[in-house]
Coordinates of C-alpha atoms in Angstrom, one line a residue:
X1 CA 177.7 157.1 111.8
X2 CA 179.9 160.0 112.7
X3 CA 183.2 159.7 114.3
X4 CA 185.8 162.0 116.2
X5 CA 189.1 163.0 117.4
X6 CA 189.7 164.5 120.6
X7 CA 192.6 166.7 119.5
X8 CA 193.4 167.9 123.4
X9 CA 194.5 164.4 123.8
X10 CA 197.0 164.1 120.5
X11 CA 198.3 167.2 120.8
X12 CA 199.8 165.3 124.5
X13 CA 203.8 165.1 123.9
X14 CA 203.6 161.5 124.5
X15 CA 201.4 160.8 121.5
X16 CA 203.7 159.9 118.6
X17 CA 202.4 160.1 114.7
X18 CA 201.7 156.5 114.7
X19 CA 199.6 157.0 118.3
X20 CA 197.3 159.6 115.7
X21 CA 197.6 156.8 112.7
X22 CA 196.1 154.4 115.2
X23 CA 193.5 156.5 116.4
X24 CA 192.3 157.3 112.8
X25 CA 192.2 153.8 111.6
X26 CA 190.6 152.8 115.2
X27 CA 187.6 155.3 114.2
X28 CA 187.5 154.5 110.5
X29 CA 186.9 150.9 111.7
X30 CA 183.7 152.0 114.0
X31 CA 182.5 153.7 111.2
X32 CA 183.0 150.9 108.8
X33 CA 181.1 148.6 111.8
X34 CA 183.5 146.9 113.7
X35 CA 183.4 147.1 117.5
X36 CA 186.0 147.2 119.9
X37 CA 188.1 143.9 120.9
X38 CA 189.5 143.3 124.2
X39 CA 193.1 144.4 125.0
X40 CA 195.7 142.4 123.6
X41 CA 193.8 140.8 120.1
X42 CA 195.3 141.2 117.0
X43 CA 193.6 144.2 115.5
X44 CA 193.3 148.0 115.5
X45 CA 190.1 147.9 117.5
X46 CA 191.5 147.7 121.2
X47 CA 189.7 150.1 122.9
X48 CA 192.4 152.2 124.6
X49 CA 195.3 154.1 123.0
X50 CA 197.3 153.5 126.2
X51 CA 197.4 151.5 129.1
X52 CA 197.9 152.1 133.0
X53 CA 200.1 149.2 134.4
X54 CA 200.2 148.2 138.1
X55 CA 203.1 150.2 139.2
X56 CA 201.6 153.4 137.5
X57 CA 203.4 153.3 134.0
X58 CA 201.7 154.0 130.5
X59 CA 201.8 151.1 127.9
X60 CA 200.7 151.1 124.3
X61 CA 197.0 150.0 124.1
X62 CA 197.1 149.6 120.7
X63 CA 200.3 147.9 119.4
X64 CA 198.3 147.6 115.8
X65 CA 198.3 150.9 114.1
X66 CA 196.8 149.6 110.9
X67 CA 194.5 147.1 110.2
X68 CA 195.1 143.4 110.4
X69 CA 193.9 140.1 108.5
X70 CA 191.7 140.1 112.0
X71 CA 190.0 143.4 110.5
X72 CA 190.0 142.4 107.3
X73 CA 188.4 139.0 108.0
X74 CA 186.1 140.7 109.9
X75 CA 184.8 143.7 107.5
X76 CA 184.3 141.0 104.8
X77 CA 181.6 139.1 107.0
X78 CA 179.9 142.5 108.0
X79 CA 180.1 143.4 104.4
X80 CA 179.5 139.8 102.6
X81 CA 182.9 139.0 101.2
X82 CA 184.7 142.4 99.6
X83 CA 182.2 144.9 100.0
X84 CA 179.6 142.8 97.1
X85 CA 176.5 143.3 98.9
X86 CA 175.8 145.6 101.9
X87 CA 173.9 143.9 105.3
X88 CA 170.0 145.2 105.3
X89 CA 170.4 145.0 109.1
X90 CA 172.8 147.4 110.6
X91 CA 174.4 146.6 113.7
X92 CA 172.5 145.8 117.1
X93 CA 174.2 146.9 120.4
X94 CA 172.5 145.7 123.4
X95 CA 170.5 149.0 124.3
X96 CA 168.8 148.6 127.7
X97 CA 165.1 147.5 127.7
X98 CA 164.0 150.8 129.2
X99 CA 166.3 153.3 126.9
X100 CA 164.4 151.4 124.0
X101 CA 161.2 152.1 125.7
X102 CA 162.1 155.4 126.3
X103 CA 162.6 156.2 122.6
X104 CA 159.4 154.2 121.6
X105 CA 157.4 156.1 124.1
X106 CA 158.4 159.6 123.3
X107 CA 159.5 159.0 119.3
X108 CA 162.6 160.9 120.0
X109 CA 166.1 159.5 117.6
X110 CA 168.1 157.4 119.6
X111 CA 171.8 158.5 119.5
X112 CA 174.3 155.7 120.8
X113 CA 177.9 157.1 121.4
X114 CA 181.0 154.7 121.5
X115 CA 183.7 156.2 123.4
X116 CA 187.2 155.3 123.5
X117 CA 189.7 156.1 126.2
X118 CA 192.8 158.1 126.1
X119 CA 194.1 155.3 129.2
X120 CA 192.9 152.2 129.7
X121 CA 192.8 150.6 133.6
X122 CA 192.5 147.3 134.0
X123 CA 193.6 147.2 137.9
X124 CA 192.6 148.8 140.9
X125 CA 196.4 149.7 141.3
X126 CA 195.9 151.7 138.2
X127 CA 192.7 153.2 138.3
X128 CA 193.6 154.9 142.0
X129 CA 196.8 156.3 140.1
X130 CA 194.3 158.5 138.1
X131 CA 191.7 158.7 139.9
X132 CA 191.5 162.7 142.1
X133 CA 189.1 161.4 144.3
X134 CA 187.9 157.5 145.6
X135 CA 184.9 157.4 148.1
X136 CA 182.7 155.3 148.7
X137 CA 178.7 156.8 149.4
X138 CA 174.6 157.1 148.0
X139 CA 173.0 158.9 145.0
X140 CA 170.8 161.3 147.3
X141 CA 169.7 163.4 144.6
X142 CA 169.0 163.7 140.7
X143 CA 169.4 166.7 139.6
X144 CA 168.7 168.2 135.7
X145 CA 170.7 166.6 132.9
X146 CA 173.4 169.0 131.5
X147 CA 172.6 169.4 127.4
X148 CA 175.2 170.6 125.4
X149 CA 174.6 171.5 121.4
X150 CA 177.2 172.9 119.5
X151 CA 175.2 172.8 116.0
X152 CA 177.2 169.8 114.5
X153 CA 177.2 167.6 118.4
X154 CA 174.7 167.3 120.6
X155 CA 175.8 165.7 123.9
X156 CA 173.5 164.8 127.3
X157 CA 175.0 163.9 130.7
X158 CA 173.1 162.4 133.7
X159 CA 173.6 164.7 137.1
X160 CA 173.1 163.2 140.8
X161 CA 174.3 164.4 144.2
X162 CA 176.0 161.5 145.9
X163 CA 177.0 161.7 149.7
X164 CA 180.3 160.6 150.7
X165 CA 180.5 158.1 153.6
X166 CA 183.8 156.5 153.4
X167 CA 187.3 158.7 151.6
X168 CA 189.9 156.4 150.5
X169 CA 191.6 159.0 148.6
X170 CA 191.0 162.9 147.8
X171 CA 190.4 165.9 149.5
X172 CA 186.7 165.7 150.3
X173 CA 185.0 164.9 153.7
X174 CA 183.1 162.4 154.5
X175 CA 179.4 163.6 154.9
X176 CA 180.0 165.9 151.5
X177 CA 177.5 166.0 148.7
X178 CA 179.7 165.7 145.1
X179 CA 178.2 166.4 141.9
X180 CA 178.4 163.3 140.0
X181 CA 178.3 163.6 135.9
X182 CA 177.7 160.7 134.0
X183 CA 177.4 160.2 130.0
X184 CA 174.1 159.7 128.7
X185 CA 170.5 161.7 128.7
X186 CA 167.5 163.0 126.6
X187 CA 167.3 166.3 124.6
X188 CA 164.4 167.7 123.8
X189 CA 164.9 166.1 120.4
X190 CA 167.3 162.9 121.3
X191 CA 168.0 159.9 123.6
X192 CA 171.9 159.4 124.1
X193 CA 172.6 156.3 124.9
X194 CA 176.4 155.2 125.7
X195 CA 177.0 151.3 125.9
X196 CA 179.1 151.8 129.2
X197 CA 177.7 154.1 131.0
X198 CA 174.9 153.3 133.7
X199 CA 172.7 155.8 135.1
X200 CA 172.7 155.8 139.0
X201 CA 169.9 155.8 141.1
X202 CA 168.5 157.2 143.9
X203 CA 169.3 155.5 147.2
X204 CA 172.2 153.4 145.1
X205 CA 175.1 152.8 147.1
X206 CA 178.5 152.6 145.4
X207 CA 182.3 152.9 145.5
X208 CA 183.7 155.2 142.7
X209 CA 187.0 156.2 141.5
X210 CA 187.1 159.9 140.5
X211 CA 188.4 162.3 137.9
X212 CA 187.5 166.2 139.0
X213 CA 186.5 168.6 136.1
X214 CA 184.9 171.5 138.1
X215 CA 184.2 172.9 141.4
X216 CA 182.8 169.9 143.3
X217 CA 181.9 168.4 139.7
X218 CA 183.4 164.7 139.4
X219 CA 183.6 162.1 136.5
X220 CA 184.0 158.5 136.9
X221 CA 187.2 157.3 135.3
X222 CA 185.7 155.6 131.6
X223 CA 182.4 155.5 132.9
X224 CA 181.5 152.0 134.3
X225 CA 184.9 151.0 134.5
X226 CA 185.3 153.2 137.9
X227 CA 182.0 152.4 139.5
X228 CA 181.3 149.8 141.6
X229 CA 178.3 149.2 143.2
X230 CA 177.5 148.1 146.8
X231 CA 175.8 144.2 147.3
X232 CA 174.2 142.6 149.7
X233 CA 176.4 141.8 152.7
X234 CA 174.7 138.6 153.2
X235 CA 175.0 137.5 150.0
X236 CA 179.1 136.6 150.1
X237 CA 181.4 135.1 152.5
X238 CA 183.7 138.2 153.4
X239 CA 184.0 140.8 156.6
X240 CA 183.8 143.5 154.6
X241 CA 181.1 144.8 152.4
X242 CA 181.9 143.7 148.5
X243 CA 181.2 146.1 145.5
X244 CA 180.7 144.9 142.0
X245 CA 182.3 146.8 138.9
X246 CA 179.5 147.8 136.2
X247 CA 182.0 147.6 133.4
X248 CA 183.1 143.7 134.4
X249 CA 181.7 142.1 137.5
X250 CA 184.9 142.1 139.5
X251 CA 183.9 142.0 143.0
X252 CA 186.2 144.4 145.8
X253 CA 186.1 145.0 149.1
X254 CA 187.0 149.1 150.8
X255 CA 189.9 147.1 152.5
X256 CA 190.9 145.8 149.0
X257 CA 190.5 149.3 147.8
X258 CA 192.7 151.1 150.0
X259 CA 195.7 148.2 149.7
X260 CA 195.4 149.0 146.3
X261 CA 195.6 152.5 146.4
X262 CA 198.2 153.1 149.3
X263 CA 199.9 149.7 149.6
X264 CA 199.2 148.8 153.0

């Protein structure tokens, strides 16, 4: 397992020596085998180093800078009590059905990349702070992965065209195609593979929150957490279409959307 800093973020003014303590211990954990732990637990492995609050503020994601009798505890069980005798089995994410078909079929290495985020955003209040663009529209299009290889770090991103049909926020049009670039691909030698990030479709429908990195290029904000996708109308009680979030099933509506994002 390899693990890395994004040093654009640290050099940030608001990231104080103990934000860069954090962050090293955070990835020494991954590479020691612990996973991440929902905000708020007792332990260095909380996925965010900050946090977006409702009314737009930062907050630290990661009060615990060093590890904890949490960490501890839970090194010893991966590791059989002090390190004595290594686990034959290493860890098992849940990989998708057809990624591990995928690597099965064509014998490529399966690479799994476990991101953390600069800002965590665990409202819709927070997320439209962020976020350049939010639309709602269809994947019309796939287009070739973009593969980048730097001779240490080989990275694969999915492409689509999606057509915008609803602007909440951002200055796009409705009736726009927007590059969309998601994490995750095949190489000629790999499959990356990144636990939150879901490939979209052809002829899917969804509502997504927006960061923009190029001309007409746009990245959801932490992957699944910004994408929700469109469900069947008859399915649930509501006026409104309803859109459910990949990262946690939360279930919003456009009108929720814009409250959210404009206050009215």
């Amino acid at each position: 397992m390899k693990t890395w800093v994004n040093t654009y973020y640290t050099a940030l003014s608001h990231y104080t020596t103990d934000h860069v303590k954090g962050i090293a211990t955070h990835e020494f954990g991954h590479a020691l085998g612990l996973d991440h732990a929902p905000f708020g637990n007792p332990t260095v492995m909380t996925p965010n180093t900050f946090e977006r609050n409702s009314s737009g503020t930062l907050i630290d994601g990661r009060p615990n800078k060093s590890p904890t009798s949490w960490d501890i505890n839970t090194i010893n069980v991966i590791y059989n009590n002090n390190f004595a005798s290594v686990q034959n089995d290493e860890p098992v994410l849940d990989v998708p059905d057809n990624v591990l078909e995928k690597v099965q079929t064509t014998q490529k290495d399966l690479k799994i990349n476990h991101y953390s985020w600069a800002i965590g955003y665990s409202t819709l209040e927070a997320r439209a702070h962020d976020a350049d663009v939010i639309v709602s529209g269809m994947v019309k299009n796939k287009l070739s992965p973009l593969i980048k290889n730097d001779g240490e770090t080989e990275e694969a991103f999915y492409q689509s065209e999606v057509a915008i049909d609803n602007v909440i926020k951002g200055e796009v049009s409705e009736g726009d195609l927007i590059n969309l670039r998601q994490i995750g691909g095949e190489t000629d030698t790999s499959i990356i593979y990144h636990e939150h990030s879901t490939e979209l479709q052809e002829g899917t429908e969804g509502l997504l929150y927006l960061k923009k990195i190029d001309d007409n290029v746009f990245i959801p904000i932490n992957e699944d957490e910004s994408i929700f996708i469109k469900q069947d109308k008859k399915s649930f009680k509501v006026a409104d279409s309803s859109y459910k979030n990949l990262y946690d099933n939360r279930l919003v509506t456009l009108d929720e959307v814009s409250t959210s994002a404009f206050g009215k």
